[in-house]
Tab-separated table of N, CA and C in Angstrom:
chain	number	residue	atom	x	y	z
A	22	MET	N	-216.467	-9.840	3.563
A	22	MET	CA	-216.537	-11.241	3.332
A	22	MET	C	-215.548	-11.913	4.275
A	23	ALA	N	-216.004	-12.806	4.972
A	23	ALA	CA	-215.180	-13.462	5.970
A	23	ALA	C	-214.684	-14.800	5.415
A	24	PHE	N	-213.398	-14.989	5.650
A	24	PHE	CA	-212.816	-16.277	5.246
A	24	PHE	C	-212.836	-17.213	6.435
A	25	SER	N	-213.237	-18.389	6.196
A	25	SER	CA	-213.247	-19.345	7.296
A	25	SER	C	-211.982	-20.203	7.214
A	26	SER	N	-211.401	-20.395	8.354
A	26	SER	CA	-210.213	-21.243	8.362
A	26	SER	C	-210.652	-22.653	8.713
A	27	ASN	N	-210.403	-23.520	7.800
A	27	ASN	CA	-210.839	-24.889	7.984
A	27	ASN	C	-209.593	-25.772	8.018
A	28	ASP	N	-209.289	-26.417	9.140
A	28	ASP	CA	-208.087	-27.235	9.291
A	28	ASP	C	-208.168	-28.531	8.497
A	29	ARG	N	-209.330	-28.893	8.066
A	29	ARG	CA	-209.478	-30.153	7.349
A	29	ARG	C	-208.930	-30.089	5.932
A	30	ASP	N	-208.773	-28.920	5.382
A	30	ASP	CA	-208.326	-28.793	4.002
A	30	ASP	C	-206.802	-28.723	3.852
A	31	GLU	N	-206.032	-28.778	4.956
A	31	GLU	CA	-204.575	-28.673	4.862
A	31	GLU	C	-203.990	-29.945	4.249
A	32	VAL	N	-202.899	-29.749	3.513
A	32	VAL	CA	-202.226	-30.871	2.864
A	32	VAL	C	-201.225	-31.480	3.847
A	33	LEU	N	-201.174	-32.789	3.889
A	33	LEU	CA	-200.226	-33.480	4.753
A	33	LEU	C	-198.856	-33.432	4.080
A	34	ALA	N	-197.859	-32.811	4.737
A	34	ALA	CA	-196.552	-32.598	4.122
A	34	ALA	C	-195.498	-33.600	4.578
A	35	GLU	N	-195.831	-34.591	5.361
A	35	GLU	CA	-194.859	-35.570	5.828
A	35	GLU	C	-194.792	-36.742	4.856
A	36	ILE	N	-193.574	-37.282	4.709
A	36	ILE	CA	-193.382	-38.447	3.846
A	36	ILE	C	-193.387	-39.689	4.721
A	37	ASN	N	-194.121	-40.660	4.321
A	37	ASN	CA	-194.191	-41.914	5.057
A	37	ASN	C	-193.046	-42.804	4.572
A	38	ILE	N	-192.068	-43.083	5.469
A	38	ILE	CA	-190.903	-43.873	5.051
A	38	ILE	C	-191.024	-45.346	5.429
A	39	THR	N	-192.111	-45.740	6.001
A	39	THR	CA	-192.289	-47.139	6.390
A	39	THR	C	-192.186	-48.091	5.200
A	40	PRO	N	-192.810	-47.819	4.052
A	40	PRO	CA	-192.641	-48.730	2.914
A	40	PRO	C	-191.188	-48.776	2.424
A	41	LEU	N	-190.486	-47.661	2.496
A	41	LEU	CA	-189.077	-47.633	2.083
A	41	LEU	C	-188.233	-48.523	2.993
A	42	VAL	N	-188.465	-48.451	4.287
A	42	VAL	CA	-187.730	-49.288	5.236
A	42	VAL	C	-188.056	-50.758	4.997
A	43	ASP	N	-189.304	-51.077	4.712
A	43	ASP	CA	-189.683	-52.462	4.436
A	43	ASP	C	-188.945	-53.007	3.218
A	44	VAL	N	-188.878	-52.231	2.161
A	44	VAL	CA	-188.183	-52.663	0.942
A	44	VAL	C	-186.695	-52.842	1.220
A	45	MET	N	-186.088	-51.931	1.969
A	45	MET	CA	-184.658	-52.030	2.266
A	45	MET	C	-184.351	-53.269	3.107
A	46	LEU	N	-185.200	-53.598	4.053
A	46	LEU	CA	-184.990	-54.800	4.854
A	46	LEU	C	-185.109	-56.060	4.011
A	47	VAL	N	-186.052	-56.090	3.078
A	47	VAL	CA	-186.184	-57.249	2.186
A	47	VAL	C	-184.926	-57.392	1.336
A	48	LEU	N	-184.401	-56.286	0.807
A	48	LEU	CA	-183.168	-56.337	0.019
A	48	LEU	C	-181.985	-56.798	0.866
A	49	LEU	N	-181.904	-56.320	2.095
A	49	LEU	CA	-180.819	-56.726	2.984
A	49	LEU	C	-180.859	-58.226	3.245
A	50	VAL	N	-182.029	-58.761	3.520
A	50	VAL	CA	-182.161	-60.202	3.747
A	50	VAL	C	-181.786	-60.971	2.486
A	51	ALA	N	-182.182	-60.483	1.333
A	51	ALA	CA	-181.845	-61.161	0.077
A	51	ALA	C	-180.334	-61.194	-0.127
A	52	PHE	N	-179.648	-60.100	0.153
A	52	PHE	CA	-178.188	-60.078	0.005
A	52	PHE	C	-177.502	-60.976	1.028
A	53	ILE	N	-178.012	-61.014	2.237
A	53	ILE	CA	-177.420	-61.875	3.262
A	53	ILE	C	-177.563	-63.343	2.877
A	54	VAL	N	-178.676	-63.705	2.292
A	54	VAL	CA	-178.900	-65.102	1.899
A	54	VAL	C	-178.043	-65.479	0.699
A	55	THR	N	-177.885	-64.593	-0.272
A	55	THR	CA	-177.157	-64.941	-1.499
A	55	THR	C	-175.654	-64.721	-1.404
A	56	ALA	N	-175.158	-63.973	-0.443
A	56	ALA	CA	-173.723	-63.688	-0.354
A	56	ALA	C	-172.867	-64.943	-0.194
A	57	PRO	N	-173.215	-65.903	0.657
A	57	PRO	CA	-172.378	-67.107	0.757
A	57	PRO	C	-172.324	-67.914	-0.535
A	58	LEU	N	-173.325	-67.819	-1.361
A	58	LEU	CA	-173.337	-68.575	-2.609
A	58	LEU	C	-172.358	-68.008	-3.630
A	59	LEU	N	-171.966	-66.755	-3.481
A	59	LEU	CA	-171.069	-66.122	-4.444
A	59	LEU	C	-169.617	-66.542	-4.269
A	60	ASN	N	-169.264	-67.156	-3.155
A	60	ASN	CA	-167.880	-67.562	-2.922
A	60	ASN	C	-167.453	-68.701	-3.835
A	61	ASN	N	-168.332	-69.600	-4.148
A	61	ASN	CA	-167.997	-70.776	-4.946
A	61	ASN	C	-168.602	-70.659	-6.342
A	62	VAL	N	-168.266	-69.605	-7.038
A	62	VAL	CA	-168.842	-69.366	-8.361
A	62	VAL	C	-168.249	-70.317	-9.393
A	63	VAL	N	-166.921	-70.506	-9.368
A	63	VAL	CA	-166.254	-71.361	-10.348
A	63	VAL	C	-166.127	-72.763	-9.758
A	64	PRO	N	-166.682	-73.765	-10.426
A	64	PRO	CA	-166.562	-75.124	-9.898
A	64	PRO	C	-165.144	-75.661	-10.113
A	65	VAL	N	-164.518	-76.079	-9.047
A	65	VAL	CA	-163.149	-76.587	-9.100
A	65	VAL	C	-163.087	-77.848	-8.258
A	66	GLN	N	-162.406	-78.869	-8.776
A	66	GLN	CA	-162.182	-80.086	-8.015
A	66	GLN	C	-160.873	-79.908	-7.254
A	67	LEU	N	-160.946	-79.726	-5.951
A	67	LEU	CA	-159.757	-79.491	-5.143
A	67	LEU	C	-159.048	-80.806	-4.850
A	68	PRO	N	-157.716	-80.782	-4.811
A	68	PRO	CA	-156.973	-82.018	-4.537
A	68	PRO	C	-157.099	-82.419	-3.072
A	69	LYS	N	-156.990	-83.704	-2.847
A	69	LYS	CA	-157.035	-84.239	-1.488
A	69	LYS	C	-155.620	-84.198	-0.911
A	70	THR	N	-155.530	-83.904	0.363
A	70	THR	CA	-154.228	-83.894	1.028
A	70	THR	C	-154.305	-84.719	2.295
A	71	VAL	N	-153.160	-85.127	2.733
A	71	VAL	CA	-153.059	-85.852	3.988
A	71	VAL	C	-152.462	-84.888	5.003
A	72	ALA	N	-153.104	-84.755	6.107
A	72	ALA	CA	-152.603	-83.844	7.137
A	72	ALA	C	-151.314	-84.400	7.720
A	73	THR	N	-150.334	-83.548	7.787
A	73	THR	CA	-149.061	-83.948	8.379
A	73	THR	C	-148.902	-83.235	9.712
A	74	ALA	N	-148.142	-83.834	10.558
A	74	ALA	CA	-147.893	-83.226	11.864
A	74	ALA	C	-146.976	-82.021	11.689
A	75	ARG	N	-147.262	-80.996	12.426
A	75	ARG	CA	-146.411	-79.815	12.373
A	75	ARG	C	-145.067	-80.146	13.003
A	76	PRO	N	-144.013	-79.595	12.446
A	76	PRO	CA	-142.716	-79.846	13.073
A	76	PRO	C	-142.676	-79.203	14.460
A	77	GLU	N	-142.020	-79.879	15.350
A	77	GLU	CA	-141.938	-79.355	16.710
A	77	GLU	C	-141.110	-78.081	16.717
A	78	GLN	N	-141.639	-77.077	17.364
A	78	GLN	CA	-140.894	-75.841	17.486
A	78	GLN	C	-140.042	-75.916	18.742
A	79	LYS	N	-138.785	-75.617	18.559
A	79	LYS	CA	-137.877	-75.636	19.694
A	79	LYS	C	-138.086	-74.369	20.508
A	80	PRO	N	-137.912	-74.463	21.797
A	80	PRO	CA	-138.098	-73.264	22.614
A	80	PRO	C	-137.039	-72.216	22.267
A	81	PRO	N	-137.406	-70.945	22.333
A	81	PRO	CA	-136.444	-69.902	21.990
A	81	PRO	C	-135.393	-69.735	23.084
A	82	LEU	N	-134.278	-69.149	22.705
A	82	LEU	CA	-133.245	-68.774	23.663
A	82	LEU	C	-133.653	-67.427	24.246
A	83	VAL	N	-133.763	-67.357	25.562
A	83	VAL	CA	-134.208	-66.128	26.219
A	83	VAL	C	-133.004	-65.422	26.815
A	84	LEU	N	-132.777	-64.189	26.359
A	84	LEU	CA	-131.723	-63.338	26.908
A	84	LEU	C	-132.402	-62.202	27.657
A	85	THR	N	-131.921	-61.927	28.860
A	85	THR	CA	-132.570	-60.946	29.724
A	85	THR	C	-131.565	-59.904	30.180
A	86	VAL	N	-132.030	-58.655	30.266
A	86	VAL	CA	-131.255	-57.572	30.868
A	86	VAL	C	-132.081	-57.066	32.041
A	87	ASP	N	-131.525	-57.180	33.259
A	87	ASP	CA	-132.295	-56.741	34.422
A	87	ASP	C	-132.121	-55.245	34.662
A	88	ALA	N	-132.757	-54.732	35.707
A	88	ALA	CA	-132.753	-53.296	35.985
A	88	ALA	C	-131.358	-52.769	36.308
A	89	GLN	N	-130.470	-53.631	36.803
A	89	GLN	CA	-129.101	-53.208	37.103
A	89	GLN	C	-128.187	-53.303	35.886
A	90	GLY	N	-128.693	-53.792	34.769
A	90	GLY	CA	-127.903	-53.887	33.546
A	90	GLY	C	-127.158	-55.199	33.396
A	91	ARG	N	-127.459	-56.184	34.238
A	91	ARG	CA	-126.794	-57.487	34.120
A	91	ARG	C	-127.471	-58.306	33.027
A	92	TRP	N	-126.665	-59.087	32.303
A	92	TRP	CA	-127.165	-59.910	31.203
A	92	TRP	C	-127.304	-61.350	31.675
A	93	TYR	N	-128.365	-62.005	31.206
A	93	TYR	CA	-128.625	-63.395	31.554
A	93	TYR	C	-128.952	-64.182	30.295
A	94	LYS	N	-128.397	-65.394	30.224
A	94	LYS	CA	-128.783	-66.367	29.191
A	94	LYS	C	-129.620	-67.395	29.930
A	95	GLU	N	-130.899	-67.445	29.563
A	95	GLU	CA	-131.889	-68.196	30.337
A	95	GLU	C	-131.880	-67.614	31.754
A	96	ARG	N	-131.394	-68.333	32.762
A	96	ARG	CA	-131.360	-67.780	34.129
A	96	ARG	C	-129.938	-67.669	34.648
A	97	GLN	N	-128.990	-67.802	33.758
A	97	GLN	CA	-127.582	-67.807	34.146
A	97	GLN	C	-126.948	-66.484	33.725
A	98	GLU	N	-126.315	-65.789	34.672
A	98	GLU	CA	-125.695	-64.501	34.361
A	98	GLU	C	-124.481	-64.719	33.462
A	99	VAL	N	-124.354	-63.864	32.443
A	99	VAL	CA	-123.228	-63.955	31.505
A	99	VAL	C	-122.588	-62.582	31.360
A	100	ALA	N	-121.302	-62.605	31.037
A	100	ALA	CA	-120.587	-61.359	30.761
A	100	ALA	C	-120.925	-60.923	29.340
A	101	PRO	N	-121.055	-59.616	29.100
A	101	PRO	CA	-121.383	-59.152	27.747
A	101	PRO	C	-120.400	-59.629	26.681
A	102	ALA	N	-119.122	-59.713	27.026
A	102	ALA	CA	-118.125	-60.139	26.039
A	102	ALA	C	-118.252	-61.620	25.706
A	103	ALA	N	-118.811	-62.412	26.606
A	103	ALA	CA	-118.900	-63.858	26.396
A	103	ALA	C	-120.210	-64.284	25.750
A	104	LEU	N	-121.120	-63.354	25.537
A	104	LEU	CA	-122.439	-63.731	25.029
A	104	LEU	C	-122.369	-64.357	23.640
A	105	ALA	N	-121.616	-63.744	22.743
A	105	ALA	CA	-121.529	-64.268	21.373
A	105	ALA	C	-120.950	-65.678	21.365
A	106	GLN	N	-119.969	-65.941	22.225
A	106	GLN	CA	-119.362	-67.271	22.278
A	106	GLN	C	-120.335	-68.314	22.831
A	107	LEU	N	-121.271	-67.884	23.664
A	107	LEU	CA	-122.271	-68.817	24.180
A	107	LEU	C	-123.378	-69.093	23.164
A	108	VAL	N	-123.659	-68.114	22.305
A	108	VAL	CA	-124.759	-68.256	21.347
A	108	VAL	C	-124.324	-69.028	20.104
A	109	LYS	N	-123.073	-68.879	19.682
A	109	LYS	CA	-122.609	-69.517	18.433
A	109	LYS	C	-122.798	-71.033	18.414
A	110	PRO	N	-122.458	-71.783	19.475
A	110	PRO	CA	-122.708	-73.235	19.422
A	110	PRO	C	-124.194	-73.585	19.313
A	111	LEU	N	-125.031	-72.795	19.966
A	111	LEU	CA	-126.473	-73.051	19.863
A	111	LEU	C	-126.972	-72.793	18.446
A	112	LEU	N	-126.423	-71.762	17.812
A	112	LEU	CA	-126.803	-71.442	16.441
A	112	LEU	C	-126.290	-72.498	15.466
A	113	ALA	N	-125.114	-73.051	15.747
A	113	ALA	CA	-124.578	-74.115	14.888
A	113	ALA	C	-125.457	-75.365	14.973
A	114	ALA	N	-125.995	-75.638	16.152
A	114	ALA	CA	-126.858	-76.807	16.321
A	114	ALA	C	-128.238	-76.580	15.714
A	115	ASP	N	-128.702	-75.328	15.706
A	115	ASP	CA	-130.030	-75.006	15.177
A	115	ASP	C	-129.954	-73.690	14.412
A	116	PRO	N	-129.802	-73.733	13.074
A	116	PRO	CA	-129.696	-72.492	12.296
A	116	PRO	C	-130.947	-71.618	12.361
A	117	ALA	N	-132.080	-72.191	12.735
A	117	ALA	CA	-133.318	-71.416	12.846
A	117	ALA	C	-133.558	-70.961	14.285
A	118	LEU	N	-132.491	-70.807	15.046
A	118	LEU	CA	-132.594	-70.409	16.447
A	118	LEU	C	-133.298	-69.063	16.577
A	119	VAL	N	-134.260	-69.011	17.482
A	119	VAL	CA	-134.984	-67.772	17.763
A	119	VAL	C	-134.522	-67.268	19.123
A	120	VAL	N	-134.151	-65.996	19.168
A	120	VAL	CA	-133.714	-65.375	20.419
A	120	VAL	C	-134.770	-64.370	20.851
A	121	GLN	N	-135.205	-64.494	22.087
A	121	GLN	CA	-136.127	-63.520	22.668
A	121	GLN	C	-135.350	-62.668	23.661
A	122	VAL	N	-135.435	-61.352	23.486
A	122	VAL	CA	-134.739	-60.421	24.365
A	122	VAL	C	-135.762	-59.812	25.314
A	123	ARG	N	-135.521	-59.989	26.607
A	123	ARG	CA	-136.370	-59.397	27.635
A	123	ARG	C	-135.522	-58.375	28.374
A	124	ALA	N	-135.955	-57.132	28.369
A	124	ALA	CA	-135.208	-56.073	29.045
A	124	ALA	C	-136.138	-55.306	29.965
A	125	ASP	N	-135.649	-54.997	31.148
A	125	ASP	CA	-136.416	-54.182	32.088
A	125	ASP	C	-136.653	-52.813	31.469
A	126	ASP	N	-137.821	-52.227	31.727
A	126	ASP	CA	-138.126	-50.947	31.081
A	126	ASP	C	-137.299	-49.789	31.619
A	127	SER	N	-136.587	-49.987	32.725
A	127	SER	CA	-135.733	-48.920	33.246
A	127	SER	C	-134.322	-48.964	32.668
A	128	VAL	N	-134.014	-49.982	31.879
A	128	VAL	CA	-132.680	-50.120	31.284
A	128	VAL	C	-132.537	-49.134	30.133
A	129	ARG	N	-131.366	-48.516	30.027
A	129	ARG	CA	-131.096	-47.585	28.928
A	129	ARG	C	-131.156	-48.328	27.594
A	130	TYR	N	-131.610	-47.622	26.587
A	130	TYR	CA	-131.736	-48.209	25.255
A	130	TYR	C	-130.376	-48.654	24.721
A	131	GLY	N	-129.339	-47.901	25.042
A	131	GLY	CA	-128.006	-48.238	24.544
A	131	GLY	C	-127.548	-49.613	24.986
A	132	LEU	N	-127.908	-50.001	26.205
A	132	LEU	CA	-127.519	-51.319	26.705
A	132	LEU	C	-128.261	-52.428	25.961
A	133	VAL	N	-129.531	-52.197	25.674
A	133	VAL	CA	-130.309	-53.179	24.907
A	133	VAL	C	-129.778	-53.252	23.478
A	134	ALA	N	-129.429	-52.113	22.906
A	134	ALA	CA	-128.869	-52.102	21.550
A	134	ALA	C	-127.552	-52.861	21.504
A	135	LYS	N	-126.748	-52.749	22.564
A	135	LYS	CA	-125.479	-53.488	22.618
A	135	LYS	C	-125.745	-54.991	22.651
A	136	LEU	N	-126.749	-55.405	23.425
A	136	LEU	CA	-127.117	-56.823	23.475
A	136	LEU	C	-127.579	-57.306	22.104
A	137	LEU	N	-128.408	-56.510	21.436
A	137	LEU	CA	-128.877	-56.885	20.099
A	137	LEU	C	-127.718	-56.965	19.111
A	138	ALA	N	-126.746	-56.072	19.244
A	138	ALA	CA	-125.577	-56.107	18.361
A	138	ALA	C	-124.759	-57.371	18.598
A	139	GLU	N	-124.587	-57.758	19.851
A	139	GLU	CA	-123.840	-58.987	20.157
A	139	GLU	C	-124.542	-60.214	19.573
A	140	VAL	N	-125.857	-60.232	19.680
A	140	VAL	CA	-126.626	-61.347	19.118
A	140	VAL	C	-126.487	-61.357	17.598
A	141	GLY	N	-126.505	-60.186	16.992
A	141	GLY	CA	-126.326	-60.099	15.544
A	141	GLY	C	-124.944	-60.538	15.109
A	142	HIS	N	-123.911	-60.168	15.880
A	142	HIS	CA	-122.541	-60.591	15.553
A	142	HIS	C	-122.378	-62.101	15.685
A	143	ALA	N	-123.171	-62.717	16.539
A	143	ALA	CA	-123.110	-64.174	16.679
A	143	ALA	C	-123.736	-64.873	15.477
A	144	GLY	N	-124.527	-64.119	14.672
A	144	GLY	CA	-125.113	-64.689	13.467
A	144	GLY	C	-126.593	-65.008	13.565
A	145	VAL	N	-127.220	-64.646	14.653
A	145	VAL	CA	-128.649	-64.928	14.826
A	145	VAL	C	-129.452	-63.965	13.961
A	146	SER	N	-130.393	-64.512	13.199
A	146	SER	CA	-131.205	-63.656	12.332
A	146	SER	C	-132.651	-63.526	12.812
A	147	HIS	N	-133.067	-64.366	13.750
A	147	HIS	CA	-134.439	-64.315	14.267
A	147	HIS	C	-134.405	-63.820	15.713
A	148	VAL	N	-134.665	-62.524	15.883
A	148	VAL	CA	-134.632	-61.912	17.212
A	148	VAL	C	-135.978	-61.256	17.480
A	149	ALA	N	-136.506	-61.472	18.669
A	149	ALA	CA	-137.765	-60.852	19.073
A	149	ALA	C	-137.552	-60.142	20.399
A	150	VAL	N	-138.117	-58.942	20.510
A	150	VAL	CA	-138.067	-58.200	21.764
A	150	VAL	C	-139.401	-58.414	22.468
A	151	VAL	N	-139.340	-58.905	23.693
A	151	VAL	CA	-140.546	-59.242	24.445
A	151	VAL	C	-141.047	-57.997	25.173
A	152	THR	N	-142.345	-57.714	25.021
A	152	THR	CA	-142.980	-56.596	25.713
A	152	THR	C	-144.267	-57.081	26.353
A	153	GLU	N	-144.823	-56.251	27.215
A	153	GLU	CA	-146.128	-56.553	27.797
A	153	GLU	C	-147.177	-55.725	27.093
A	154	PRO	N	-148.359	-56.297	26.866
A	154	PRO	CA	-149.411	-55.523	26.190
A	154	PRO	C	-149.947	-54.414	27.071
């Protein structure tokens, strides 16, 4: 008895995911549309305000250490021992004085730490070290 092989009787074993993708896209669109509405769930009457001008920010004091280890206040060379005496009057005039420290990358860390210590002894509490990105 001979068996005939008939390809037409085979069962298709693949799952069609097209309807699943269609349903997921519809759900995604529904969530995208309703998400902004969820931010204002509780009705609140917000108070009105008048915009005020921002206070003018004073330019920071820039202290620089060059590659030879010389210290500068703005563009004027200063002796390390005299730095605190130069900063104290500026701090007295502006207690929120911001000091930016710019140091050449070839300068030893100890020299920069000494500059930061002098600035700290002068009483400055807002110090930023300037770097390049």
